Every structure is written in C-alpha cells, then in structure tokens.
Amino acid sequence: MPGPMRVALLPLLSILFVLLAPAVAQKPRSAEEALAKFHKVTDRPEAERQRALGDLGDFTGEAITTTLLAELQRAEGNAYRSACVRALGEHPRGSAAIAPLQALLTSSKPSRFCETVAQALATQGDDGVRALAGVLALEQGQNSRRQ
C-alpha cells in the first residue's frame, strides 16, 4: 500500500508535468520565433540543431531560406544534410534553392538521399521541376553512353 506522502505527491507531479511539457516541446508560431530559436543553437552540434532546423522548414521567407541554405552548405553529417534538404522542401523557396539542390542531386549517390533532394526540387515549382528534368536527362544520357 502506498504511503500517504506518495499519494500526496502524485497530483502535484501530474500538475507539474502538464504545465512543463508544452513549454519544452512547443513549436514556434512565427518565422521570427523559429529563427530566434535556431540562432540560440547555431553553435551546438548538428544533432542538437536538427529540431530547430526542422522548425525553420515550417515557415517561408527570405531569412528562412537563407538560413536553410547556409546550413546545407555547412552540413557535415548525412542525417543533418538530409534534414536540411527536407526543411528546404517543405515549401517553395524561390530560385535561390534550385541551384544548390540541383548540384546536390548531381553529386549524390545514396538513392534515398537523391529521392529526398528530388522531392525538395519538385516542391520549388516549375523551375524546380525543370531543373529536376534536366538532371534526369543528363543522368539518362550518361547511362546510355555507359552501355
């Protein structure tokens, strides 16, 4: 049988959990909030930046796109590089995102990563789809020469 102290602490612990849980996992409500959250962790390792990076992907705007592209350039690990590409592919980012994504697609080998990059390119609208088609045509031409 639980002691009276344990019984008294259960409701208090439940209330604390309910109050603190949303504060810990709360997603930003605006691009500015997402940028501020990300800038707080920019000097941390990639694994610690990944969640804030994903939050950036939920928003649009020049500052968001610039930050995501900068992170893609500085990414060292494959998991973080994939997270950068997924964040870029959440919304159309304009022409600034097309060339870096296209370059990634032509230089990458792992097929799952290439699929992620291709999806991000396709999200960029007509110009992204044209860039994707260009990469695929180039790849097809190289494959036919190999045979």
mmCIF file with all atom_site columns, C-alpha atoms in Angstrom:
data_model
loop_
_atom_site.group_PDB
_atom_site.id
_atom_site.type_symbol
_atom_site.label_atom_id
_atom_site.label_alt_id
_atom_site.label_comp_id
_atom_site.label_asym_id
_atom_site.label_entity_id
_atom_site.label_seq_id
_atom_site.pdbx_PDB_ins_code
_atom_site.Cartn_x
_atom_site.Cartn_y
_atom_site.Cartn_z
_atom_site.occupancy
_atom_site.B_iso_or_equiv
_atom_site.pdbx_formal_charge
_atom_site.auth_seq_id
_atom_site.auth_comp_id
_atom_site.auth_asym_id
_atom_site.auth_atom_id
_atom_site.pdbx_PDB_model_num
ATOM 1   C CA . MET A 1 1   ? 0.000  0.000  0.000   1.00 0.00 ? 1   MET A CA 1
ATOM 2   C CA . PRO A 1 2   ? 1.471  3.378  -0.959  1.00 0.00 ? 2   PRO A CA 1
ATOM 3   C CA . GLY A 1 3   ? 2.402  5.733  1.818   1.00 0.00 ? 3   GLY A CA 1
ATOM 4   C CA . PRO A 1 4   ? 0.486  8.969  2.417   1.00 0.00 ? 4   PRO A CA 1
ATOM 5   C CA . MET A 1 5   ? 3.434  11.028 1.153   1.00 0.00 ? 5   MET A CA 1
ATOM 6   C CA . ARG A 1 6   ? 3.411  9.253  -2.246  1.00 0.00 ? 6   ARG A CA 1
ATOM 7   C CA . VAL A 1 7   ? -0.316 9.729  -2.601  1.00 0.00 ? 7   VAL A CA 1
ATOM 8   C CA . ALA A 1 8   ? 0.058  13.458 -1.855  1.00 0.00 ? 8   ALA A CA 1
ATOM 9   C CA . LEU A 1 9   ? 2.900  13.859 -4.387  1.00 0.00 ? 9   LEU A CA 1
ATOM 10  C CA . LEU A 1 10  ? 1.119  12.204 -7.326  1.00 0.00 ? 10  LEU A CA 1
ATOM 11  C CA . PRO A 1 11  ? -1.320 15.053 -8.032  1.00 0.00 ? 11  PRO A CA 1
ATOM 12  C CA . LEU A 1 12  ? 1.468  17.620 -7.640  1.00 0.00 ? 12  LEU A CA 1
ATOM 13  C CA . LEU A 1 13  ? 3.739  15.756 -10.063 1.00 0.00 ? 13  LEU A CA 1
ATOM 14  C CA . SER A 1 14  ? 0.887  15.384 -12.546 1.00 0.00 ? 14  SER A CA 1
ATOM 15  C CA . ILE A 1 15  ? 0.202  19.124 -12.468 1.00 0.00 ? 15  ILE A CA 1
ATOM 16  C CA . LEU A 1 16  ? 3.899  19.930 -12.943 1.00 0.00 ? 16  LEU A CA 1
ATOM 17  C CA . PHE A 1 17  ? 4.122  17.571 -15.912 1.00 0.00 ? 17  PHE A CA 1
ATOM 18  C CA . VAL A 1 18  ? 1.067  19.105 -17.569 1.00 0.00 ? 18  VAL A CA 1
ATOM 19  C CA . LEU A 1 19  ? 2.439  22.615 -17.101 1.00 0.00 ? 19  LEU A CA 1
ATOM 20  C CA . LEU A 1 20  ? 6.016  21.940 -18.170 1.00 0.00 ? 20  LEU A CA 1
ATOM 21  C CA . ALA A 1 21  ? 5.545  19.535 -21.088 1.00 0.00 ? 21  ALA A CA 1
ATOM 22  C CA . PRO A 1 22  ? 4.163  22.089 -23.571 1.00 0.00 ? 22  PRO A CA 1
ATOM 23  C CA . ALA A 1 23  ? 6.917  24.580 -22.757 1.00 0.00 ? 23  ALA A CA 1
ATOM 24  C CA . VAL A 1 24  ? 9.606  22.035 -23.545 1.00 0.00 ? 24  VAL A CA 1
ATOM 25  C CA . ALA A 1 25  ? 8.164  20.819 -26.863 1.00 0.00 ? 25  ALA A CA 1
ATOM 26  C CA . GLN A 1 26  ? 6.358  23.924 -28.083 1.00 0.00 ? 26  GLN A CA 1
ATOM 27  C CA . LYS A 1 27  ? 6.827  24.682 -31.764 1.00 0.00 ? 27  LYS A CA 1
ATOM 28  C CA . PRO A 1 28  ? 7.455  28.248 -32.901 1.00 0.00 ? 28  PRO A CA 1
ATOM 29  C CA . ARG A 1 29  ? 4.398  30.180 -34.076 1.00 0.00 ? 29  ARG A CA 1
ATOM 30  C CA . SER A 1 30  ? 6.161  32.515 -36.492 1.00 0.00 ? 30  SER A CA 1
ATOM 31  C CA . ALA A 1 31  ? 9.188  32.644 -38.754 1.00 0.00 ? 31  ALA A CA 1
ATOM 32  C CA . GLU A 1 32  ? 10.807 35.170 -36.435 1.00 0.00 ? 32  GLU A CA 1
ATOM 33  C CA . GLU A 1 33  ? 10.313 32.870 -33.461 1.00 0.00 ? 33  GLU A CA 1
ATOM 34  C CA . ALA A 1 34  ? 11.733 29.907 -35.410 1.00 0.00 ? 34  ALA A CA 1
ATOM 35  C CA . LEU A 1 35  ? 14.781 31.950 -36.450 1.00 0.00 ? 35  LEU A CA 1
ATOM 36  C CA . ALA A 1 36  ? 15.360 33.124 -32.885 1.00 0.00 ? 36  ALA A CA 1
ATOM 37  C CA . LYS A 1 37  ? 15.105 29.545 -31.624 1.00 0.00 ? 37  LYS A CA 1
ATOM 38  C CA . PHE A 1 38  ? 17.523 28.367 -34.285 1.00 0.00 ? 38  PHE A CA 1
ATOM 39  C CA . HIS A 1 39  ? 20.050 31.139 -33.626 1.00 0.00 ? 39  HIS A CA 1
ATOM 40  C CA . LYS A 1 40  ? 20.185 30.051 -29.985 1.00 0.00 ? 40  LYS A CA 1
ATOM 41  C CA . VAL A 1 41  ? 21.582 26.669 -31.057 1.00 0.00 ? 41  VAL A CA 1
ATOM 42  C CA . THR A 1 42  ? 23.739 27.581 -34.072 1.00 0.00 ? 42  THR A CA 1
ATOM 43  C CA . ASP A 1 43  ? 26.957 26.917 -32.180 1.00 0.00 ? 43  ASP A CA 1
ATOM 44  C CA . ARG A 1 44  ? 25.799 23.486 -30.997 1.00 0.00 ? 44  ARG A CA 1
ATOM 45  C CA . PRO A 1 45  ? 26.483 20.137 -32.726 1.00 0.00 ? 45  PRO A CA 1
ATOM 46  C CA . GLU A 1 46  ? 24.295 19.152 -35.669 1.00 0.00 ? 46  GLU A CA 1
ATOM 47  C CA . ALA A 1 47  ? 22.258 16.677 -33.631 1.00 0.00 ? 47  ALA A CA 1
ATOM 48  C CA . GLU A 1 48  ? 21.220 19.471 -31.272 1.00 0.00 ? 48  GLU A CA 1
ATOM 49  C CA . ARG A 1 49  ? 20.381 21.853 -34.146 1.00 0.00 ? 49  ARG A CA 1
ATOM 50  C CA . GLN A 1 50  ? 18.241 19.358 -36.044 1.00 0.00 ? 50  GLN A CA 1
ATOM 51  C CA . ARG A 1 51  ? 14.937 20.022 -34.259 1.00 0.00 ? 51  ARG A CA 1
ATOM 52  C CA . ALA A 1 52  ? 15.258 23.800 -34.621 1.00 0.00 ? 52  ALA A CA 1
ATOM 53  C CA . LEU A 1 53  ? 16.218 23.291 -38.264 1.00 0.00 ? 53  LEU A CA 1
ATOM 54  C CA . GLY A 1 54  ? 13.052 21.263 -38.839 1.00 0.00 ? 54  GLY A CA 1
ATOM 55  C CA . ASP A 1 55  ? 11.024 24.064 -37.258 1.00 0.00 ? 55  ASP A CA 1
ATOM 56  C CA . LEU A 1 56  ? 12.540 26.517 -39.767 1.00 0.00 ? 56  LEU A CA 1
ATOM 57  C CA . GLY A 1 57  ? 11.221 24.348 -42.593 1.00 0.00 ? 57  GLY A CA 1
ATOM 58  C CA . ASP A 1 58  ? 7.666  25.039 -41.465 1.00 0.00 ? 58  ASP A CA 1
ATOM 59  C CA . PHE A 1 59  ? 7.984  28.698 -42.474 1.00 0.00 ? 59  PHE A CA 1
ATOM 60  C CA . THR A 1 60  ? 8.763  30.700 -45.600 1.00 0.00 ? 60  THR A CA 1
ATOM 61  C CA . GLY A 1 61  ? 10.581 33.928 -46.232 1.00 0.00 ? 61  GLY A CA 1
ATOM 62  C CA . GLU A 1 62  ? 13.966 35.106 -47.418 1.00 0.00 ? 62  GLU A CA 1
ATOM 63  C CA . ALA A 1 63  ? 15.617 34.929 -43.991 1.00 0.00 ? 63  ALA A CA 1
ATOM 64  C CA . ILE A 1 64  ? 14.402 31.347 -43.503 1.00 0.00 ? 64  ILE A CA 1
ATOM 65  C CA . THR A 1 65  ? 15.594 30.273 -46.954 1.00 0.00 ? 65  THR A CA 1
ATOM 66  C CA . THR A 1 66  ? 18.970 31.959 -46.483 1.00 0.00 ? 66  THR A CA 1
ATOM 67  C CA . THR A 1 67  ? 19.439 30.233 -43.124 1.00 0.00 ? 67  THR A CA 1
ATOM 68  C CA . LEU A 1 68  ? 18.439 26.830 -44.513 1.00 0.00 ? 68  LEU A CA 1
ATOM 69  C CA . LEU A 1 69  ? 20.802 27.181 -47.480 1.00 0.00 ? 69  LEU A CA 1
ATOM 70  C CA . ALA A 1 70  ? 23.642 28.250 -45.183 1.00 0.00 ? 70  ALA A CA 1
ATOM 71  C CA . GLU A 1 71  ? 23.019 25.196 -43.011 1.00 0.00 ? 71  GLU A CA 1
ATOM 72  C CA . LEU A 1 72  ? 23.002 22.961 -46.076 1.00 0.00 ? 72  LEU A CA 1
ATOM 73  C CA . GLN A 1 73  ? 26.429 24.352 -47.033 1.00 0.00 ? 73  GLN A CA 1
ATOM 74  C CA . ARG A 1 74  ? 27.830 23.812 -43.545 1.00 0.00 ? 74  ARG A CA 1
ATOM 75  C CA . ALA A 1 75  ? 26.253 20.364 -43.000 1.00 0.00 ? 75  ALA A CA 1
ATOM 76  C CA . GLU A 1 76  ? 28.798 17.646 -42.329 1.00 0.00 ? 76  GLU A CA 1
ATOM 77  C CA . GLY A 1 77  ? 26.752 14.559 -41.473 1.00 0.00 ? 77  GLY A CA 1
ATOM 78  C CA . ASN A 1 78  ? 24.405 12.794 -43.867 1.00 0.00 ? 78  ASN A CA 1
ATOM 79  C CA . ALA A 1 79  ? 21.492 12.873 -41.398 1.00 0.00 ? 79  ALA A CA 1
ATOM 80  C CA . TYR A 1 80  ? 21.790 16.632 -40.938 1.00 0.00 ? 80  TYR A CA 1
ATOM 81  C CA . ARG A 1 81  ? 22.236 17.207 -44.664 1.00 0.00 ? 81  ARG A CA 1
ATOM 82  C CA . SER A 1 82  ? 19.027 15.225 -45.261 1.00 0.00 ? 82  SER A CA 1
ATOM 83  C CA . ALA A 1 83  ? 17.250 17.283 -42.595 1.00 0.00 ? 83  ALA A CA 1
ATOM 84  C CA . CYS A 1 84  ? 18.364 20.470 -44.383 1.00 0.00 ? 84  CYS A CA 1
ATOM 85  C CA . VAL A 1 85  ? 17.006 19.204 -47.691 1.00 0.00 ? 85  VAL A CA 1
ATOM 86  C CA . ARG A 1 86  ? 13.702 18.125 -46.101 1.00 0.00 ? 86  ARG A CA 1
ATOM 87  C CA . ALA A 1 87  ? 13.340 21.556 -44.481 1.00 0.00 ? 87  ALA A CA 1
ATOM 88  C CA . LEU A 1 88  ? 14.033 23.267 -47.806 1.00 0.00 ? 88  LEU A CA 1
ATOM 89  C CA . GLY A 1 89  ? 11.448 21.009 -49.459 1.00 0.00 ? 89  GLY A CA 1
ATOM 90  C CA . GLU A 1 90  ? 8.664  21.886 -47.039 1.00 0.00 ? 90  GLU A CA 1
ATOM 91  C CA . HIS A 1 91  ? 7.724  24.984 -49.088 1.00 0.00 ? 91  HIS A CA 1
ATOM 92  C CA . PRO A 1 92  ? 8.684  26.634 -52.362 1.00 0.00 ? 92  PRO A CA 1
ATOM 93  C CA . ARG A 1 93  ? 11.807 28.713 -51.611 1.00 0.00 ? 93  ARG A CA 1
ATOM 94  C CA . GLY A 1 94  ? 12.241 30.510 -54.904 1.00 0.00 ? 94  GLY A CA 1
ATOM 95  C CA . SER A 1 95  ? 15.104 30.344 -57.338 1.00 0.00 ? 95  SER A CA 1
ATOM 96  C CA . ALA A 1 96  ? 17.759 30.605 -54.602 1.00 0.00 ? 96  ALA A CA 1
ATOM 97  C CA . ALA A 1 97  ? 17.165 27.000 -53.560 1.00 0.00 ? 97  ALA A CA 1
ATOM 98  C CA . ILE A 1 98  ? 17.156 25.419 -57.016 1.00 0.00 ? 98  ILE A CA 1
ATOM 99  C CA . ALA A 1 99  ? 20.860 25.549 -57.930 1.00 0.00 ? 99  ALA A CA 1
ATOM 100 C CA . PRO A 1 100 ? 22.117 24.137 -54.592 1.00 0.00 ? 100 PRO A CA 1
ATOM 101 C CA . LEU A 1 101 ? 19.535 21.339 -54.690 1.00 0.00 ? 101 LEU A CA 1
ATOM 102 C CA . GLN A 1 102 ? 20.325 20.585 -58.323 1.00 0.00 ? 102 GLN A CA 1
ATOM 103 C CA . ALA A 1 103 ? 24.054 20.428 -57.516 1.00 0.00 ? 103 ALA A CA 1
ATOM 104 C CA . LEU A 1 104 ? 23.349 18.060 -54.635 1.00 0.00 ? 104 LEU A CA 1
ATOM 105 C CA . LEU A 1 105 ? 21.300 15.799 -56.849 1.00 0.00 ? 105 LEU A CA 1
ATOM 106 C CA . THR A 1 106 ? 24.027 15.540 -59.489 1.00 0.00 ? 106 THR A CA 1
ATOM 107 C CA . SER A 1 107 ? 26.772 14.873 -56.940 1.00 0.00 ? 107 SER A CA 1
ATOM 108 C CA . SER A 1 108 ? 24.940 12.477 -54.600 1.00 0.00 ? 108 SER A CA 1
ATOM 109 C CA . LYS A 1 109 ? 24.908 8.715  -54.766 1.00 0.00 ? 109 LYS A CA 1
ATOM 110 C CA . PRO A 1 110 ? 22.725 7.235  -51.993 1.00 0.00 ? 110 PRO A CA 1
ATOM 111 C CA . SER A 1 111 ? 19.352 6.668  -53.651 1.00 0.00 ? 111 SER A CA 1
ATOM 112 C CA . ARG A 1 112 ? 17.222 7.590  -50.614 1.00 0.00 ? 112 ARG A CA 1
ATOM 113 C CA . PHE A 1 113 ? 19.041 10.905 -50.286 1.00 0.00 ? 113 PHE A CA 1
ATOM 114 C CA . CYS A 1 114 ? 18.583 11.544 -54.017 1.00 0.00 ? 114 CYS A CA 1
ATOM 115 C CA . GLU A 1 115 ? 14.857 10.931 -53.616 1.00 0.00 ? 115 GLU A CA 1
ATOM 116 C CA . THR A 1 116 ? 14.733 13.496 -50.802 1.00 0.00 ? 116 THR A CA 1
ATOM 117 C CA . VAL A 1 117 ? 16.594 16.050 -52.929 1.00 0.00 ? 117 VAL A CA 1
ATOM 118 C CA . ALA A 1 118 ? 14.352 15.325 -55.936 1.00 0.00 ? 118 ALA A CA 1
ATOM 119 C CA . GLN A 1 119 ? 11.236 15.863 -53.811 1.00 0.00 ? 119 GLN A CA 1
ATOM 120 C CA . ALA A 1 120 ? 12.632 19.153 -52.498 1.00 0.00 ? 120 ALA A CA 1
ATOM 121 C CA . LEU A 1 121 ? 13.394 20.278 -56.056 1.00 0.00 ? 121 LEU A CA 1
ATOM 122 C CA . ALA A 1 122 ? 9.905  19.356 -57.242 1.00 0.00 ? 122 ALA A CA 1
ATOM 123 C CA . THR A 1 123 ? 8.435  21.457 -54.425 1.00 0.00 ? 123 THR A CA 1
ATOM 124 C CA . GLN A 1 124 ? 10.137 24.535 -55.865 1.00 0.00 ? 124 GLN A CA 1
ATOM 125 C CA . GLY A 1 125 ? 7.597  24.872 -58.657 1.00 0.00 ? 125 GLY A CA 1
ATOM 126 C CA . ASP A 1 126 ? 8.084  24.910 -62.427 1.00 0.00 ? 126 ASP A CA 1
ATOM 127 C CA . ASP A 1 127 ? 11.735 25.961 -62.275 1.00 0.00 ? 127 ASP A CA 1
ATOM 128 C CA . GLY A 1 128 ? 12.493 23.203 -59.772 1.00 0.00 ? 128 GLY A CA 1
ATOM 129 C CA . VAL A 1 129 ? 10.741 20.615 -61.936 1.00 0.00 ? 129 VAL A CA 1
ATOM 130 C CA . ARG A 1 130 ? 12.691 21.814 -64.996 1.00 0.00 ? 130 ARG A CA 1
ATOM 131 C CA . ALA A 1 131 ? 15.947 21.527 -63.030 1.00 0.00 ? 131 ALA A CA 1
ATOM 132 C CA . LEU A 1 132 ? 14.966 18.032 -61.929 1.00 0.00 ? 132 LEU A CA 1
ATOM 133 C CA . ALA A 1 133 ? 14.136 17.039 -65.504 1.00 0.00 ? 133 ALA A CA 1
ATOM 134 C CA . GLY A 1 134 ? 17.497 18.419 -66.636 1.00 0.00 ? 134 GLY A CA 1
ATOM 135 C CA . VAL A 1 135 ? 19.373 16.330 -64.069 1.00 0.00 ? 135 VAL A CA 1
ATOM 136 C CA . LEU A 1 136 ? 17.392 13.227 -65.020 1.00 0.00 ? 136 LEU A CA 1
ATOM 137 C CA . ALA A 1 137 ? 18.042 13.796 -68.736 1.00 0.00 ? 137 ALA A CA 1
ATOM 138 C CA . LEU A 1 138 ? 21.754 14.244 -68.059 1.00 0.00 ? 138 LEU A CA 1
ATOM 139 C CA . GLU A 1 139 ? 21.809 11.080 -65.955 1.00 0.00 ? 139 GLU A CA 1
ATOM 140 C CA . GLN A 1 140 ? 19.937 9.161  -68.640 1.00 0.00 ? 140 GLN A CA 1
ATOM 141 C CA . GLY A 1 141 ? 22.403 10.345 -71.267 1.00 0.00 ? 141 GLY A CA 1
ATOM 142 C CA . GLN A 1 142 ? 25.341 9.220  -69.144 1.00 0.00 ? 142 GLN A CA 1
ATOM 143 C CA . ASN A 1 143 ? 23.746 5.825  -68.551 1.00 0.00 ? 143 ASN A CA 1
ATOM 144 C CA . SER A 1 144 ? 23.137 5.246  -72.277 1.00 0.00 ? 144 SER A CA 1
ATOM 145 C CA . ARG A 1 145 ? 26.801 6.075  -73.035 1.00 0.00 ? 145 ARG A CA 1
ATOM 146 C CA . ARG A 1 146 ? 27.953 3.533  -70.445 1.00 0.00 ? 146 ARG A CA 1
ATOM 147 C CA . GLN A 1 147 ? 26.063 0.702  -72.112 1.00 0.00 ? 147 GLN A CA 1
#
